[in-house]
PDB file of C-alpha atoms in Angstrom:
ATOM      1  CA  MET A  17     120.551  86.708  96.971  1.00  0.00           C
ATOM      2  CA  HIS A  18     116.871  86.338  96.300  1.00  0.00           C
ATOM      3  CA  ARG A  19     115.490  88.257  93.323  1.00  0.00           C
ATOM      4  CA  TYR A  20     112.865  90.660  94.620  1.00  0.00           C
ATOM      5  CA  PRO A  21     110.325  92.570  92.486  1.00  0.00           C
ATOM      6  CA  ALA A  22     111.630  95.650  90.657  1.00  0.00           C
ATOM      7  CA  SER A  23     110.107  98.159  93.094  1.00  0.00           C
ATOM      8  CA  ILE A  24     111.703  96.392  96.075  1.00  0.00           C
ATOM      9  CA  GLN A  25     115.083  96.302  94.336  1.00  0.00           C
ATOM     10  CA  ALA A  26     114.755 100.011  93.501  1.00  0.00           C
ATOM     11  CA  ALA A  27     113.897 100.773  97.135  1.00  0.00           C
ATOM     12  CA  LEU A  28     116.868  98.781  98.436  1.00  0.00           C
ATOM     13  CA  HIS A  29     119.176 100.516  95.950  1.00  0.00           C
ATOM     14  CA  ALA A  30     117.860 103.972  96.934  1.00  0.00           C
ATOM     15  CA  MET A  31     118.349 103.230 100.626  1.00  0.00           C
ATOM     16  CA  GLN A  32     121.854 101.908 100.037  1.00  0.00           C
ATOM     17  CA  ALA A  33     122.705 105.067  98.068  1.00  0.00           C
ATOM     18  CA  ALA A  34     121.331 107.204 100.937  1.00  0.00           C
ATOM     19  CA  GLY A  35     123.607 105.439 103.429  1.00  0.00           C
ATOM     20  CA  VAL A  36     120.880 103.560 105.306  1.00  0.00           C
ATOM     21  CA  PRO A  37     122.375 100.692 107.358  1.00  0.00           C
ATOM     22  CA  THR A  38     121.566  97.233 105.969  1.00  0.00           C
ATOM     23  CA  SER A  39     119.649  96.259 109.110  1.00  0.00           C
ATOM     24  CA  LEU A  40     117.210  99.148 108.528  1.00  0.00           C
ATOM     25  CA  GLN A  41     116.861  98.590 104.796  1.00  0.00           C
ATOM     26  CA  ALA A  42     115.149  95.233 105.004  1.00  0.00           C
ATOM     27  CA  PRO A  43     114.400  93.621 108.374  1.00  0.00           C
ATOM     28  CA  PRO A  44     113.927  89.820 108.390  1.00  0.00           C
ATOM     29  CA  LEU A  45     110.118  90.079 108.532  1.00  0.00           C
ATOM     30  CA  HIS A  46     110.019  92.140 105.340  1.00  0.00           C
ATOM     31  CA  ARG A  47     112.482  89.866 103.531  1.00  0.00           C
ATOM     32  CA  LEU A  48     110.287  86.895 104.428  1.00  0.00           C
ATOM     33  CA  LEU A  49     107.137  88.628 103.181  1.00  0.00           C
ATOM     34  CA  TRP A  50     108.867  89.666  99.942  1.00  0.00           C
ATOM     35  CA  ARG A  51     110.037  86.078  99.368  1.00  0.00           C
ATOM     36  CA  VAL A  52     106.484  84.773  99.621  1.00  0.00           C
ATOM     37  CA  GLY A  53     105.383  87.319  97.014  1.00  0.00           C
ATOM     38  CA  MET A  54     104.016  90.224  99.048  1.00  0.00           C
ATOM     39  CA  VAL A  55     105.109  93.541  97.545  1.00  0.00           C
ATOM     40  CA  MET A  56     105.126  96.032 100.381  1.00  0.00           C
ATOM     41  CA  PRO A  57     107.408  98.965 101.137  1.00  0.00           C
ATOM     42  CA  PRO A  58     110.406  98.588 103.409  1.00  0.00           C
ATOM     43  CA  PRO A  59     109.717 100.116 106.851  1.00  0.00           C
ATOM     44  CA  LEU A  60     111.625 103.316 106.043  1.00  0.00           C
ATOM     45  CA  LEU A  61     109.375 103.940 103.043  1.00  0.00           C
ATOM     46  CA  ALA A  62     106.106 102.853 104.675  1.00  0.00           C
ATOM     47  CA  GLY A  63     103.692 105.101 106.499  1.00  0.00           C
ATOM     48  CA  PHE A  64     103.180 105.271 110.253  1.00  0.00           C
ATOM     49  CA  ALA A  65      99.938 103.269 110.269  1.00  0.00           C
ATOM     50  CA  ALA A  66     101.331 100.539 108.000  1.00  0.00           C
ATOM     51  CA  ASN A  67     104.409 100.108 110.189  1.00  0.00           C
ATOM     52  CA  ALA A  68     102.377 100.104 113.406  1.00  0.00           C
ATOM     53  CA  LEU A  69      99.882  97.579 112.071  1.00  0.00           C
ATOM     54  CA  LEU A  70     102.365  95.177 110.490  1.00  0.00           C
ATOM     55  CA  MET A  71     104.836  95.150 113.353  1.00  0.00           C
ATOM     56  CA  GLY A  72     102.131  95.174 116.023  1.00  0.00           C
ATOM     57  CA  VAL A  73     100.195  92.246 114.555  1.00  0.00           C
ATOM     58  CA  PHE A  74     103.277  90.062 114.150  1.00  0.00           C
ATOM     59  CA  PHE A  75     104.437  90.891 117.672  1.00  0.00           C
ATOM     60  CA  ALA A  76     100.988  90.216 119.147  1.00  0.00           C
ATOM     61  CA  VAL A  77     100.746  86.807 117.479  1.00  0.00           C
ATOM     62  CA  GLY A  78     104.249  85.834 118.565  1.00  0.00           C
ATOM     63  CA  TRP A  79     103.742  87.082 122.112  1.00  0.00           C
ATOM     64  CA  GLY A  80     100.367  85.370 122.396  1.00  0.00           C
ATOM     65  CA  VAL A  81     101.873  82.045 121.328  1.00  0.00           C
ATOM     66  CA  LEU A  82     104.732  82.441 123.807  1.00  0.00           C
ATOM     67  CA  MET A  83     102.504  83.434 126.716  1.00  0.00           C
ATOM     68  CA  VAL A  84     100.896  80.018 127.026  1.00  0.00           C
ATOM     69  CA  PRO A  85     104.051  78.001 127.779  1.00  0.00           C
ATOM     70  CA  LEU A  86     105.869  80.851 129.565  1.00  0.00           C
ATOM     71  CA  PHE A  87     103.137  82.072 131.887  1.00  0.00           C
ATOM     72  CA  GLY A  88     100.338  79.540 131.552  1.00  0.00           C
ATOM     73  CA  LEU A  89     102.184  76.987 133.660  1.00  0.00           C
ATOM     74  CA  ILE A  90     102.740  79.418 136.531  1.00  0.00           C
ATOM     75  CA  VAL A  91      99.485  81.351 136.474  1.00  0.00           C
ATOM     76  CA  PRO A  92      96.540  79.835 134.626  1.00  0.00           C
ATOM     77  CA  LEU A  93      95.352  82.429 132.124  1.00  0.00           C
ATOM     78  CA  SER A  94      92.029  82.535 130.376  1.00  0.00           C
ATOM     79  CA  THR A  95      91.901  82.809 126.603  1.00  0.00           C
ATOM     80  CA  LEU A  96      90.545  86.326 126.959  1.00  0.00           C
ATOM     81  CA  ALA A  97      93.468  87.331 129.198  1.00  0.00           C
ATOM     82  CA  ILE A  98      95.973  85.932 126.703  1.00  0.00           C
ATOM     83  CA  LEU A  99      94.293  87.683 123.767  1.00  0.00           C
ATOM     84  CA  GLY A 100      94.007  90.960 125.674  1.00  0.00           C
ATOM     85  CA  SER A 101      97.599  90.903 126.873  1.00  0.00           C
ATOM     86  CA  ALA A 102      98.960  89.940 123.467  1.00  0.00           C
ATOM     87  CA  GLY A 103      96.815  92.571 121.742  1.00  0.00           C
ATOM     88  CA  GLY A 104      97.887  95.293 124.161  1.00  0.00           C
ATOM     89  CA  ALA A 105     101.563  94.345 123.890  1.00  0.00           C
ATOM     90  CA  GLY A 106     101.275  94.221 120.093  1.00  0.00           C
ATOM     91  CA  ALA A 107      99.625  97.637 119.936  1.00  0.00           C
ATOM     92  CA  LEU A 108     102.282  99.176 122.178  1.00  0.00           C
ATOM     93  CA  PHE A 109     105.120  97.518 120.268  1.00  0.00           C
ATOM     94  CA  GLY A 110     103.628  98.537 116.914  1.00  0.00           C
ATOM     95  CA  VAL A 111     103.296 102.201 117.898  1.00  0.00           C
ATOM     96  CA  ILE A 112     106.801 102.329 119.369  1.00  0.00           C
ATOM     97  CA  MET A 113     108.334 100.738 116.273  1.00  0.00           C
ATOM     98  CA  ALA A 114     106.351 103.056 113.995  1.00  0.00           C
ATOM     99  CA  LEU A 115     107.737 106.023 115.958  1.00  0.00           C
ATOM    100  CA  VAL A 116     111.266 104.631 115.607  1.00  0.00           C
ATOM    101  CA  MET A 117     110.748 104.228 111.847  1.00  0.00           C
ATOM    102  CA  ARG A 118     109.345 107.768 111.601  1.00  0.00           C
ATOM    103  CA  TYR A 119     112.476 109.083 113.332  1.00  0.00           C
ATOM    104  CA  GLN A 120     114.712 107.080 110.995  1.00  0.00           C
ATOM    105  CA  GLN A 121     112.748 108.276 107.941  1.00  0.00           C
ATOM    106  CA  GLN A 122     113.661 111.853 108.835  1.00  0.00           C
ATOM    107  CA  ARG A 123     117.380 111.014 109.010  1.00  0.00           C
ATOM    108  CA  TYR A 124     117.776 109.864 105.397  1.00  0.00           C
ATOM    109  CA  PRO A 125     116.853 111.548 102.096  1.00  0.00           C
ATOM    110  CA  LEU A 126     114.711 108.846 100.504  1.00  0.00           C
ATOM    111  CA  PRO A 127     112.288 108.898  97.569  1.00  0.00           C
ATOM    112  CA  ALA A 128     108.602 108.238  98.070  1.00  0.00           C
ATOM    113  CA  TRP A 129     107.458 104.622  97.761  1.00  0.00           C
ATOM    114  CA  ARG A 130     104.920 105.656  95.116  1.00  0.00           C
ATOM    115  CA  SER A 131     107.666 106.912  92.812  1.00  0.00           C
ATOM    116  CA  LEU A 132     109.530 103.604  93.155  1.00  0.00           C
ATOM    117  CA  ARG A 133     106.348 101.604  92.496  1.00  0.00           C
ATOM    118  CA  ARG A 134     105.658 103.558  89.297  1.00  0.00           C
ATOM    119  CA  GLY A 135     109.230 103.146  88.117  1.00  0.00           C
ATOM    120  CA  GLY A 136     109.281  99.359  88.147  1.00  0.00           C
ATOM    121  CA  THR A 137     107.030  96.586  87.014  1.00  0.00           C
ATOM    122  CA  ASP A 138     106.401  93.940  89.643  1.00  0.00           C
TER     123      ASP A 138
END
């Protein structure tokens, strides 16, 4: 297992103790970002805006890249149409996922991210 910064390890331990399923504790995107050195809260400890922005941006980029080979061959799309569609899909996906995370946050008794950040040195 990769050694994450102290605050991330504390967050993962707190979520495990609260009975949070492993798939919710650290999704693949977050594990990747932690491995490259970004210290950011797991989705269940992040705020609504942070979850919406992070998940929406990554979805929009991925969807925009996929739109060209998937739809560009059937219906020629302008760059503006691709950017608009990817941005709209990313915004919708980000808000929906942030709402899902907000619902999950209410299900488990978890400490605040700030308290975990203060407790460990990264």
